[in-house]
Coordinates of C-alpha atoms and ligand atoms in Angstrom, one line a residue:
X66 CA 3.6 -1.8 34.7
X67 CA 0.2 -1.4 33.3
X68 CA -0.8 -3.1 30.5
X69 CA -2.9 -0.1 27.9
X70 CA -3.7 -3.1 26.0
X71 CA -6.2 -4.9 28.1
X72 CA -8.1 -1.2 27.9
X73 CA -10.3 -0.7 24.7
X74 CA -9.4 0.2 22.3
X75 CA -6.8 -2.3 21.5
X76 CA -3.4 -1.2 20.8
X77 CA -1.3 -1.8 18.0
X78 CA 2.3 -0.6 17.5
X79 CA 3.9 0.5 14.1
X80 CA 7.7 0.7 14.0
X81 CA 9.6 2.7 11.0
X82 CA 12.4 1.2 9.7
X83 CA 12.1 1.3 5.6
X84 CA 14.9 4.5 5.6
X85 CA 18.0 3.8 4.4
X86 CA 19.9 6.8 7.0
X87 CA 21.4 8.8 4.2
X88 CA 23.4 10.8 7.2
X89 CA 24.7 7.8 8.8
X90 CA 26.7 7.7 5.2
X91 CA 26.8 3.4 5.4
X92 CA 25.9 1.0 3.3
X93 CA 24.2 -0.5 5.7
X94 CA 20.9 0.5 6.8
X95 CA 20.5 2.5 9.9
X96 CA 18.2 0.6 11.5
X97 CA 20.7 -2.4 11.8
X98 CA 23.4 -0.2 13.0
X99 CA 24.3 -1.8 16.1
X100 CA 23.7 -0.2 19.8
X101 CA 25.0 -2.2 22.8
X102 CA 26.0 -5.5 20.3
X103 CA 22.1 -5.4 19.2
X104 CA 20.4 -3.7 15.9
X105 CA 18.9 -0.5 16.9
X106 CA 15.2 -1.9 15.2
X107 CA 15.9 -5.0 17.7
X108 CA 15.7 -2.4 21.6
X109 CA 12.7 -1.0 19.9
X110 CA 10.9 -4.4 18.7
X111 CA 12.2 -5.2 22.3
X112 CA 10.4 -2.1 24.3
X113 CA 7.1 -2.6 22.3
X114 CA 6.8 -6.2 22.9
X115 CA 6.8 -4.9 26.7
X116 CA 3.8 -3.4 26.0
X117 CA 1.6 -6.5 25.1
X118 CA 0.6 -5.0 22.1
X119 CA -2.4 -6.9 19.4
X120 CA 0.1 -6.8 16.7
X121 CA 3.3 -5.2 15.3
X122 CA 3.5 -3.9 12.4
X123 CA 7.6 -3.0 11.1
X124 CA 7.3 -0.9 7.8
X125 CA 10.6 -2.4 5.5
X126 CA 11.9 -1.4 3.0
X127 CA 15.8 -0.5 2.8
X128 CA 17.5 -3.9 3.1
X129 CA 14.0 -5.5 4.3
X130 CA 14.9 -8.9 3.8
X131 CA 17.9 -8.1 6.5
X132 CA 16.0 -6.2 8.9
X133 CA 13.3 -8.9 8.6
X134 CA 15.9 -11.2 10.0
X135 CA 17.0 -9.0 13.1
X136 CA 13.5 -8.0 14.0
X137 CA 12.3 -12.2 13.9
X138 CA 15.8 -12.3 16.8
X139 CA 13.6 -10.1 18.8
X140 CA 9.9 -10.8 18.1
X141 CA 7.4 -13.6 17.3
X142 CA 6.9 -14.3 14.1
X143 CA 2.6 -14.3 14.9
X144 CA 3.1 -11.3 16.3
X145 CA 5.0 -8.9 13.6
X146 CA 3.3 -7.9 10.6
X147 CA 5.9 -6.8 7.8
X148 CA 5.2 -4.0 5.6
X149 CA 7.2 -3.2 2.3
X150 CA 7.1 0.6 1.8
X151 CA 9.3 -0.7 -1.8
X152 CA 10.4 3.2 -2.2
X153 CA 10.9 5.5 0.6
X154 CA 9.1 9.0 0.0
X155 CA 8.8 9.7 3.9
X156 CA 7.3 8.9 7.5
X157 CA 3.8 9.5 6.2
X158 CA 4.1 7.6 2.9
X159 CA 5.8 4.2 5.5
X160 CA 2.8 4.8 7.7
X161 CA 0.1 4.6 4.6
X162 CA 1.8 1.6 3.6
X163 CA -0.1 -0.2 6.0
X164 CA -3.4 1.0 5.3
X165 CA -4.4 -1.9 4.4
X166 CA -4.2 -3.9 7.3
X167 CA -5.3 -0.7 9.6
X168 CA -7.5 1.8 8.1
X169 CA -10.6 0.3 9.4
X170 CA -9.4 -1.0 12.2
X171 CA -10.9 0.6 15.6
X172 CA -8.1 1.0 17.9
X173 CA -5.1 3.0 19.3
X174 CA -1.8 3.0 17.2
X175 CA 1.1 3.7 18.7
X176 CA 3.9 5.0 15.7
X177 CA 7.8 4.3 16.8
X178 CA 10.5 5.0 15.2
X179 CA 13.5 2.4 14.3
X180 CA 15.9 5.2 15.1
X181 CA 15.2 5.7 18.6
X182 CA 16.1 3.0 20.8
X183 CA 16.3 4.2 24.0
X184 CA 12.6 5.0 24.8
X185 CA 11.3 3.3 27.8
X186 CA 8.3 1.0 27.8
X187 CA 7.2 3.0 30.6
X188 CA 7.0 6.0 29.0
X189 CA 5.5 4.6 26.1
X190 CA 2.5 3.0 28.8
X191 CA 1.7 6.6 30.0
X192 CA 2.1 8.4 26.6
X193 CA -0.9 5.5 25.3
X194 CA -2.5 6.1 29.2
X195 CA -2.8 9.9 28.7
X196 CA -4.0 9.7 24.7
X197 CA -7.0 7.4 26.1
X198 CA -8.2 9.8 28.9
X199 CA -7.3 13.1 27.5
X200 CA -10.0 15.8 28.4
X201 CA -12.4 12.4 29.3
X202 CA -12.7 11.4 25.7
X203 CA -8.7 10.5 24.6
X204 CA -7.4 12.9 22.0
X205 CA -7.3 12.0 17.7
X206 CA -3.6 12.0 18.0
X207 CA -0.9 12.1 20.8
X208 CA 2.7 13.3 20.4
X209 CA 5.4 12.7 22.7
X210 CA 7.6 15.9 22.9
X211 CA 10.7 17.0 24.7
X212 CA 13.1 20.2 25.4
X213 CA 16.6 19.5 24.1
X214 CA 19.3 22.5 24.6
X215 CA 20.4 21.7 20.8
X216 CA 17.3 20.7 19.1
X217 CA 19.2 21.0 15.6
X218 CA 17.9 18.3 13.1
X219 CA 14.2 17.5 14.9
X220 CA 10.9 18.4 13.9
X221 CA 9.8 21.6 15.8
X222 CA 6.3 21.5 17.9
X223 CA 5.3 25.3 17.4
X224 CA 2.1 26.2 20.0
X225 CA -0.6 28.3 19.3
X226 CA -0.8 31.2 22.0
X227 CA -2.9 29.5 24.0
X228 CA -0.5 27.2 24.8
X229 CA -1.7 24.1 22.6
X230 CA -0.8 22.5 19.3
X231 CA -0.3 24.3 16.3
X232 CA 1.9 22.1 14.0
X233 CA 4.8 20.2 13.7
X234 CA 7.5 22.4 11.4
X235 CA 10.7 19.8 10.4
X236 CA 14.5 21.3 10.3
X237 CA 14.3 21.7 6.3
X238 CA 11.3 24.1 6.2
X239 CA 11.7 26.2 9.4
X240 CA 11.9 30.1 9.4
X241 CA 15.1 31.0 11.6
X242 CA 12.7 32.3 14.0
X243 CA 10.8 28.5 14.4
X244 CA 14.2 27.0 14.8
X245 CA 15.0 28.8 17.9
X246 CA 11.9 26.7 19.3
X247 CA 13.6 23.8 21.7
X248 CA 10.3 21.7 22.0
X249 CA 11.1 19.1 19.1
X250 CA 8.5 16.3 18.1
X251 CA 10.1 12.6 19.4
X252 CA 8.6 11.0 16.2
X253 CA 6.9 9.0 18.7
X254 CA 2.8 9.3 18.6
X255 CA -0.4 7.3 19.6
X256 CA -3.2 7.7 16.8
X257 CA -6.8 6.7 16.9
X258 CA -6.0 4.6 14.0
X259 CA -8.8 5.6 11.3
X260 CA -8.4 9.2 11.9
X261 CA -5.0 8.9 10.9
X262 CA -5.2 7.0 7.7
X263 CA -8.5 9.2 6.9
X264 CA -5.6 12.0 7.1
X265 CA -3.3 10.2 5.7
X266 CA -4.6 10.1 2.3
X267 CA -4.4 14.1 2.4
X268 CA -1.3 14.4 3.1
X269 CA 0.7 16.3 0.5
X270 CA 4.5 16.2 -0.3
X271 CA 5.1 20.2 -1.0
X272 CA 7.8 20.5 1.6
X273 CA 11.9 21.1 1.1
X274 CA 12.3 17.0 1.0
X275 CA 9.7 16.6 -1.5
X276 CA 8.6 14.0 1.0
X277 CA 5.1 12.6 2.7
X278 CA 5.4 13.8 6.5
X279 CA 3.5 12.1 9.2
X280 CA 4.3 15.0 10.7
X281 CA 1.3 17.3 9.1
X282 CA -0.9 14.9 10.0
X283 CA -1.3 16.2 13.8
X284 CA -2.1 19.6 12.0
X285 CA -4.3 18.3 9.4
X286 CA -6.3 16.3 12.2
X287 CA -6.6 20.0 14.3
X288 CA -8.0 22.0 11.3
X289 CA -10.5 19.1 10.8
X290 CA -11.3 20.5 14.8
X291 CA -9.9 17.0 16.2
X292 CA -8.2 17.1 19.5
X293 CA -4.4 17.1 19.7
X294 CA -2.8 16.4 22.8
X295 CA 1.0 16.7 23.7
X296 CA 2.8 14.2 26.2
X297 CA 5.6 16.2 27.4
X298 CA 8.5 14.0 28.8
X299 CA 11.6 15.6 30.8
X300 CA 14.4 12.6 30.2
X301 CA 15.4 13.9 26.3
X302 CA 18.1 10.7 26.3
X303 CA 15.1 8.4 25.8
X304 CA 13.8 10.2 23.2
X305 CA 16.8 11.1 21.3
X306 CA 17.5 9.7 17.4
X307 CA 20.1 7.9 15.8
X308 CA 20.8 10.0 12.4
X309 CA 24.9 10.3 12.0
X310 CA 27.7 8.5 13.9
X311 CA 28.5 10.9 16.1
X312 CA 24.7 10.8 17.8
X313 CA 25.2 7.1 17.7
X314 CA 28.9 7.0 19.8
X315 CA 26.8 9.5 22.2
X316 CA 24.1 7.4 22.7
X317 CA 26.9 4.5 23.1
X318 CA 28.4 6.5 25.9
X319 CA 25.3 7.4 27.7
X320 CA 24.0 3.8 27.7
X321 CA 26.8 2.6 28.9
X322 CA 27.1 4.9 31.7
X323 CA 24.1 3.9 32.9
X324 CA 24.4 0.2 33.1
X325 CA 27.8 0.7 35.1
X326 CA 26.2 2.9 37.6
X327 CA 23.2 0.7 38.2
X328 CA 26.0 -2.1 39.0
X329 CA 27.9 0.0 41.3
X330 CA 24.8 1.5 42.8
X331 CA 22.8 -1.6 43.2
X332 CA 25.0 -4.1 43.2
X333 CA 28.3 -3.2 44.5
X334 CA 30.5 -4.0 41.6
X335 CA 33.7 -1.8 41.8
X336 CA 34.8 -0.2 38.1
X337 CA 38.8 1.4 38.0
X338 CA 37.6 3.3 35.6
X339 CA 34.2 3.8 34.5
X340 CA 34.6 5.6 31.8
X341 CA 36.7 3.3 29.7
X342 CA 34.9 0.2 30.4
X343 CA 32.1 -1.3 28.1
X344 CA 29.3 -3.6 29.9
X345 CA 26.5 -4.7 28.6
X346 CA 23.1 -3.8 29.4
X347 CA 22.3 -7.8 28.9
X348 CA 25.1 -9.0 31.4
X349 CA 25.3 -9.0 35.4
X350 CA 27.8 -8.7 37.6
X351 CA 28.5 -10.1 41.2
X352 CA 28.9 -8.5 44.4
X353 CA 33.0 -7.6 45.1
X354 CA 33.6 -7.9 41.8
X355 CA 36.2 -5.6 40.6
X356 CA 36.8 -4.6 36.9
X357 CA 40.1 -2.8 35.3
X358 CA 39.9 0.0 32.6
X359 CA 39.3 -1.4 28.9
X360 CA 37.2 -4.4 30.0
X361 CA 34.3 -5.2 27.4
X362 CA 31.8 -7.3 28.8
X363 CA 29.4 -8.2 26.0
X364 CA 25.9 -9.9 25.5
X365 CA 24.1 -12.2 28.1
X366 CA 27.5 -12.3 29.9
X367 CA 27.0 -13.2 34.3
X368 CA 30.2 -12.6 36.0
X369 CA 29.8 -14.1 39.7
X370 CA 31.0 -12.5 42.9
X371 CA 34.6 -11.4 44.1
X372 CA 36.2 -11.8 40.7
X373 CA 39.1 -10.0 39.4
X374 CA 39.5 -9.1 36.0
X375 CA 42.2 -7.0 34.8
X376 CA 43.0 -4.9 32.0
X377 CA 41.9 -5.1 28.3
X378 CA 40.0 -8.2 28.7
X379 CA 36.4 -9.3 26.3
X380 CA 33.8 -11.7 27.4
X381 CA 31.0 -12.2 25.1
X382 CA 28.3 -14.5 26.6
X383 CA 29.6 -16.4 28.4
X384 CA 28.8 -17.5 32.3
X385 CA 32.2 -17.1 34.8
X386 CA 31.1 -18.3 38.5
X387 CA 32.7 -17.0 41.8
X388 CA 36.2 -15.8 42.8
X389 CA 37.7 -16.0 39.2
X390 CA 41.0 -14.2 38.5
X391 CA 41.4 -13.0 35.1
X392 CA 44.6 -11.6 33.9
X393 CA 45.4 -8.9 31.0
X394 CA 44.1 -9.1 27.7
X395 CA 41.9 -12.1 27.7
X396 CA 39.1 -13.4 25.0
X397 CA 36.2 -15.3 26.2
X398 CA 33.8 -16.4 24.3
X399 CA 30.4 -18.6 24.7
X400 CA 32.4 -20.6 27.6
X401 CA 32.0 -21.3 31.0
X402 CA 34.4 -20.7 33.7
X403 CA 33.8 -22.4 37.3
X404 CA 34.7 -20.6 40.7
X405 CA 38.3 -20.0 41.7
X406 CA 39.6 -20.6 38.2
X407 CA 42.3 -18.4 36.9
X408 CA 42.9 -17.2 33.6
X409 CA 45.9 -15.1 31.4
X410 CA 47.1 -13.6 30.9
X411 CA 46.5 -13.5 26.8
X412 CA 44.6 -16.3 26.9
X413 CA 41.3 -17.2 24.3
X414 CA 38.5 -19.7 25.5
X415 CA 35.8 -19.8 22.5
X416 CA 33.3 -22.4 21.5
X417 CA 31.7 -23.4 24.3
X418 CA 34.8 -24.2 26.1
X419 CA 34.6 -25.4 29.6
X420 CA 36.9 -25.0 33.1
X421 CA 35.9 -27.2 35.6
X422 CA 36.9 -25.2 39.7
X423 CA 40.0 -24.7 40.5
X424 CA 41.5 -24.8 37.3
X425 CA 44.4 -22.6 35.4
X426 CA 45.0 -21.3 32.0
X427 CA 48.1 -19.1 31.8
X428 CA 49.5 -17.2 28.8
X429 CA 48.7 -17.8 25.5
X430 CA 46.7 -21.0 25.7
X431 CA 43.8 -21.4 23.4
X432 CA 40.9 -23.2 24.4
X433 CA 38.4 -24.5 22.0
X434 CA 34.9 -26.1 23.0
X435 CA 37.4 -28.4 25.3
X436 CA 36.7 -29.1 29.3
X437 CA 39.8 -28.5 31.2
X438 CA 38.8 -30.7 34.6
X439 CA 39.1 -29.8 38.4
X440 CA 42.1 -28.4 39.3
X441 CA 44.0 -28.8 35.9
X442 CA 46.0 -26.4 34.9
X443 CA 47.3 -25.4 31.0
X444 CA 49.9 -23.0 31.9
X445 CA 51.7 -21.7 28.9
X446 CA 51.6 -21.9 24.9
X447 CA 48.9 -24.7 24.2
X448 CA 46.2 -24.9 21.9
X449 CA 43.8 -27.3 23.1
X450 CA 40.9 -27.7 21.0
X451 CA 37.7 -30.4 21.2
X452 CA 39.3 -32.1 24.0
X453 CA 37.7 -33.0 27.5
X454 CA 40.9 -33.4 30.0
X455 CA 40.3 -35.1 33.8
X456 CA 41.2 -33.6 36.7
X457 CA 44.7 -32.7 38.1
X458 CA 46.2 -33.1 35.0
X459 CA 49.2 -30.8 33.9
X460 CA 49.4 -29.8 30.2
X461 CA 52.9 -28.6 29.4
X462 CA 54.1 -25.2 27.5
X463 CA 53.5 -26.0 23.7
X464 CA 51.2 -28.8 23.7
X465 CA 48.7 -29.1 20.6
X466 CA 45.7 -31.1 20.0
X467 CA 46.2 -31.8 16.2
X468 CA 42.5 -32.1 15.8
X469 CA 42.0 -31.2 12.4
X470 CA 42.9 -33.7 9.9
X471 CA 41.8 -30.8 6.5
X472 CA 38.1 -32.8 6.2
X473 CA 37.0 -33.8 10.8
X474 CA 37.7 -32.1 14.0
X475 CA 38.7 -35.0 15.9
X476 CA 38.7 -35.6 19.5
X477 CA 41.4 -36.0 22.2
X478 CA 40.7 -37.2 25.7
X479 CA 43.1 -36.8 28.6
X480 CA 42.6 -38.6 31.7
X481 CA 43.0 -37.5 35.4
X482 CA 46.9 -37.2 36.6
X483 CA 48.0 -36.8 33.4
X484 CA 52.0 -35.2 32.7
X485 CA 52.0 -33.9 29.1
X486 CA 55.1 -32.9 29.3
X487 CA 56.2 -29.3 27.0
X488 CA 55.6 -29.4 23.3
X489 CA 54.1 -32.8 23.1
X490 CA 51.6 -33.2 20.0
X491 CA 48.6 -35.2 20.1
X492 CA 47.2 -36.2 16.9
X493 CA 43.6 -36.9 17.2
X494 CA 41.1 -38.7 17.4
X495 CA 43.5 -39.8 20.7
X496 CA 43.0 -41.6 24.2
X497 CA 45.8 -40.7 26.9
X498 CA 44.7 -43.2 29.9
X499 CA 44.7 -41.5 33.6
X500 CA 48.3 -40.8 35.2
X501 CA 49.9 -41.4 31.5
X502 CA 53.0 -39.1 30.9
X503 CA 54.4 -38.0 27.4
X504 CA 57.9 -37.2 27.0
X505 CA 58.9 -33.7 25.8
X506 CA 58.7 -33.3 22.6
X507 CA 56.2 -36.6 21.6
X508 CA 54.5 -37.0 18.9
X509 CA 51.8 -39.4 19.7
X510 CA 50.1 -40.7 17.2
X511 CA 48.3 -43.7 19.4
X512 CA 46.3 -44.2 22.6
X513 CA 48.0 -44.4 25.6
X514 CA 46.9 -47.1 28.3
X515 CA 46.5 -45.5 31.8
X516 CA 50.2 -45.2 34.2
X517 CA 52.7 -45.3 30.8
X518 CA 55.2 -43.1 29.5
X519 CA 55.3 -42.3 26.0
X520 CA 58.5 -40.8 24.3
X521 CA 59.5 -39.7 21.3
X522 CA 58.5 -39.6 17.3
X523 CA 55.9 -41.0 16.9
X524 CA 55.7 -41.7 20.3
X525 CA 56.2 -45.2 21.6
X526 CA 55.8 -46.6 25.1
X527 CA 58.6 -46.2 27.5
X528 CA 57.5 -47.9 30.6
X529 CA 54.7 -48.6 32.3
X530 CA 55.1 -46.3 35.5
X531 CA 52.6 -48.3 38.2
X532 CA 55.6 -50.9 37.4
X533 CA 57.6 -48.7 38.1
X534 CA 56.6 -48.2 41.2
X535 CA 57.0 -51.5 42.4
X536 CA 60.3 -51.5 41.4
X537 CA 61.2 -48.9 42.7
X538 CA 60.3 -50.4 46.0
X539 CA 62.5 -53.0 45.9
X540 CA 65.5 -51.7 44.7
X541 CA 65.2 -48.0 46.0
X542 CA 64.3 -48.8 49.5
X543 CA 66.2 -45.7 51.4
X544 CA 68.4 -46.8 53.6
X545 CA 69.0 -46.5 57.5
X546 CA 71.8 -45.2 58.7
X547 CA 73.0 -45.9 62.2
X548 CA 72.3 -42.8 63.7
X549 CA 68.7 -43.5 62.3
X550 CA 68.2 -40.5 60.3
X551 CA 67.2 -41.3 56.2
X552 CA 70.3 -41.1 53.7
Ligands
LIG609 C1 11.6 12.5 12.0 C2 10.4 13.5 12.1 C3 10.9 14.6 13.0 C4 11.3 14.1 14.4 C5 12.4 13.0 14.3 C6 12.6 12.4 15.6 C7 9.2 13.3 10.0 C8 9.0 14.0 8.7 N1 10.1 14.0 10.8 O1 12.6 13.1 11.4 O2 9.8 15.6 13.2 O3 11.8 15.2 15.2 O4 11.9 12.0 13.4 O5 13.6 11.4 15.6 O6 8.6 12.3 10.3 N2 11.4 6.0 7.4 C9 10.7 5.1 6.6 N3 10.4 5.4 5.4 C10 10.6 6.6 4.8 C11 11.3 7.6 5.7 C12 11.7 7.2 6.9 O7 10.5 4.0 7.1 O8 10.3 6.8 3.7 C13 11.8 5.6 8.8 C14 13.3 5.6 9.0 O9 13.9 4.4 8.7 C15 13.4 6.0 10.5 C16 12.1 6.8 10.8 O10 11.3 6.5 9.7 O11 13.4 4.8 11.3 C17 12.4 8.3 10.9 O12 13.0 8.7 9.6 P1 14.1 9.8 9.6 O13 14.5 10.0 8.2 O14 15.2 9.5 10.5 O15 13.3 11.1 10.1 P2 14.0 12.3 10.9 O16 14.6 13.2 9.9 O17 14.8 11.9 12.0
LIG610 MG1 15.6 10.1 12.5

């Protein structure tokens, strides 16, 4: 993509995001209303930060401190400049706010709003591109447009007869006859930067909102003879604005939509049902893969190739390699699964848990920032948390790491070959020793040297089993019968 900011002037970008969203009807402010998992403020912070902007400047003001916070996730903190607009008396009043840091400045800015996340950082290049070279000499100010069917709620552009820019008319104060227009105003604009505070500082508030629009700017800017230029763009998703719930769901929908397809389309994952499945635009998906109705795959997720995963199942971030079967109704969270594992059904892996290839975890087995090794397998009923557990091992139904004494999480570590045998506790901190083997029901309260069994409560050695063994090769030799077959 081109980069408008290596052409002079230099360009700035000024996100909105002071409003509180009186029609999203929250406490919380709009612009931290969440779009696939992220803030809306964060995809646009995101999109201008594609550009290579100078600076960015985020106006603040409804719950500033918190939107602060989600926009420092996204950007730089030498990049962004915040602005506190400390009451909100409109788009125009948020823009002045800055005037300070920009009315002398000698450059392009580029006004977003913190309600529209899905505009493209392409579009935004060419809307910047076009505001430069407009008629040869770039225009005073730039407005992105659209046609929507429904237009209800936008700004209206209304054209002169020749065609060009007359003024921007919002919802509130249009005649019936102006609201039929279906050319609405994106609230997205590129400004030579001192005309627009010049005009700023003229803007008057005698409108149905008793508000400041930056809206009559444009118009103020024409009567002064200036140029204004309007970027009309066909795809009216990008451009569309989060103001109630219901435009948010839609927007929900229509992302979502899109990310699946692009993974069918280019990259051959197979959805059941597309429609009821949730992926994020931050995850990927493998080859062969094929995904259930009711899967959510969340965040910076990678699913490998020729995985299975089945019904109602959630991974948030986390990394599951190749040929992984995943059962109904799983959790996973911030783990990592190896190739040819198999999980669930019901299971929950959270906290950075770990299975090593080959490995099993079956129904209702927790796993918490624990490493189940190489072909080990956790079956049924366990909670297995801070462990690391070898390879081969077998963890029977209704084993617990007791790893929480009410102050430490304390660790347990299981060896290779190990038999926990069914409801077996293991109060940590705890060592069981490779090829150990607990008798149901244990309680084991010590470590456990290598080839023992441990019974009972609390658990106390049995017999060492490499002992066994050897005894077992004396006295257990099979015999020979005469037709010399084995008995
Ligand atoms: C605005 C435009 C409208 C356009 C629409 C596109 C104005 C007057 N109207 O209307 O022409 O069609 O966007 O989505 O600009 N904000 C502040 N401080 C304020 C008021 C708003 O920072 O005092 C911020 C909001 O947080 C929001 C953005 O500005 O991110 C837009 O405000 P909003 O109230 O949603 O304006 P719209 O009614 O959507
Ligand atoms: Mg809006």
């Amino acid at each position: 993509m081109d980069n408008p900011s290596n052409e002079q002037p230099k360009l700035d970008v000024l996100i909105l995001a002071a409003g509180l969203g009186t029609r999203m009807r929250s406490n919380l402010a709009k612009v931290l209303h969440r779009l696939d998992g992220r803030p809306l403020i964060n995809h646009v912070c995101r999109t201008a930060q594609a550009l290579a902007p100078g600076k960015i400047y985020i106006v603040i003001g409804h719950q500033g401190e918190d939107v602060k916070a989600a926009v420092l996730e996204e950007l730089d903190e030498r990049q962004s400049e915040f602005v506190w607009q400390k009451e909100q008396l409109g788009t125009g009043h948020a823009v002045n706010a800055a005037s300070h840091f920009l009315e002398n400045e000698d450059s392009t800015l580029l006004v977003l709003s913190g309600d529209v996340p899905m505009i493209r950082a392409e579009t935004l290049a060419a809307l910047v591109q076009q505001h430069r070279t407009h008629r040869g000499k770039g225009a005073a100010c730039t407005i992105l447009s659209v046609k929507l069917e429904d237009p209800t709620g936008y700004g209206r552009i209304i054209r002169d007869e020749a065609g060009l820019f007359d003024r921007i008319v919002e919802q509130k104060d249009a005649s019936d006859e102006e609201k039929l227009t279906k050319e609405i105003n994106s609230g997205i604009y590129c400004f030579d930067t001192r005309k627009l505070f010049s005009a700023l500082s003229r803007v008057k508030n005698n409108n149905a909102q008793n508000e400041y629009y930056l809206t009559d700017v444009p118009s103020l800017l024409r009567h002064e003879g200036e140029t204004i230029a309007i970027y009309h763009h066909n795809d009216s998703h990008e451009i569309e604005g989060i103001n109630n719930r219901v435009q948010l769901a839609e927007m929900e929908r229509t992302m979502r939509y899109r990310v699946i397809k692009k993974m069918m389309v280019d990259y051959g994952v197979t959805f059941i049902d597309p429609k009821n499945t949730y992926i994020s635009e931050q995850a990927s998906i493998g080859r062969d893969t094929v995904i259930y109705p009711n899967v959510s795959i969340e965040g910076e997720s990678e699913i490998g190739d020729g995985c299975t995963i089945r019904a109602g199942t959630r991974i948030t971030n986390s990394k599951i390699g190749h040929s992984v079967e995943i059962l109904d109704n799983c959790v996973i969270t911030d783990s990592e699964v190896s190739n040819q594992c198999t999980i669930g059904p019901f299971a929950h892996l959270r906290g950075k848990a770990k299975m090593e290839e080959k490995s099993k975890v079956g129904n209702f087995v927790e796993l918490k920032k624990t490493i189940l090794g190489r072909g080990s397998k956790a079956n049924h009923l366990a909670y297995l948390g801070d462990a690391t557990i070898g390879e081969k091992t077998n963890i029977g139904a209704g084993t617990i790491t007791c790893n929480y004494d009410g102050v430490n999480k304390n660790p347990t570590i299981i060896g290779n070959n190990v038999k926990i045998s069914s409801n077996t506790m293991l109060v940590a901190p705890i060592k069981i020793g490779d090829g150990a083997v607990t008798g149901a029901g244990a309680v084991v309260i010590n470590d456990v040297p290598p080839d023992t069994l441990v019974v009972g409560v609390p658990a106390k050695i049995k017999k060492n089993l490499n002992a066994a063994d050897a005894e077992k090769t004396e006295s257990e030799k099979p015999e020979i019968q005469t037709n010399g077959r084995l008995s």
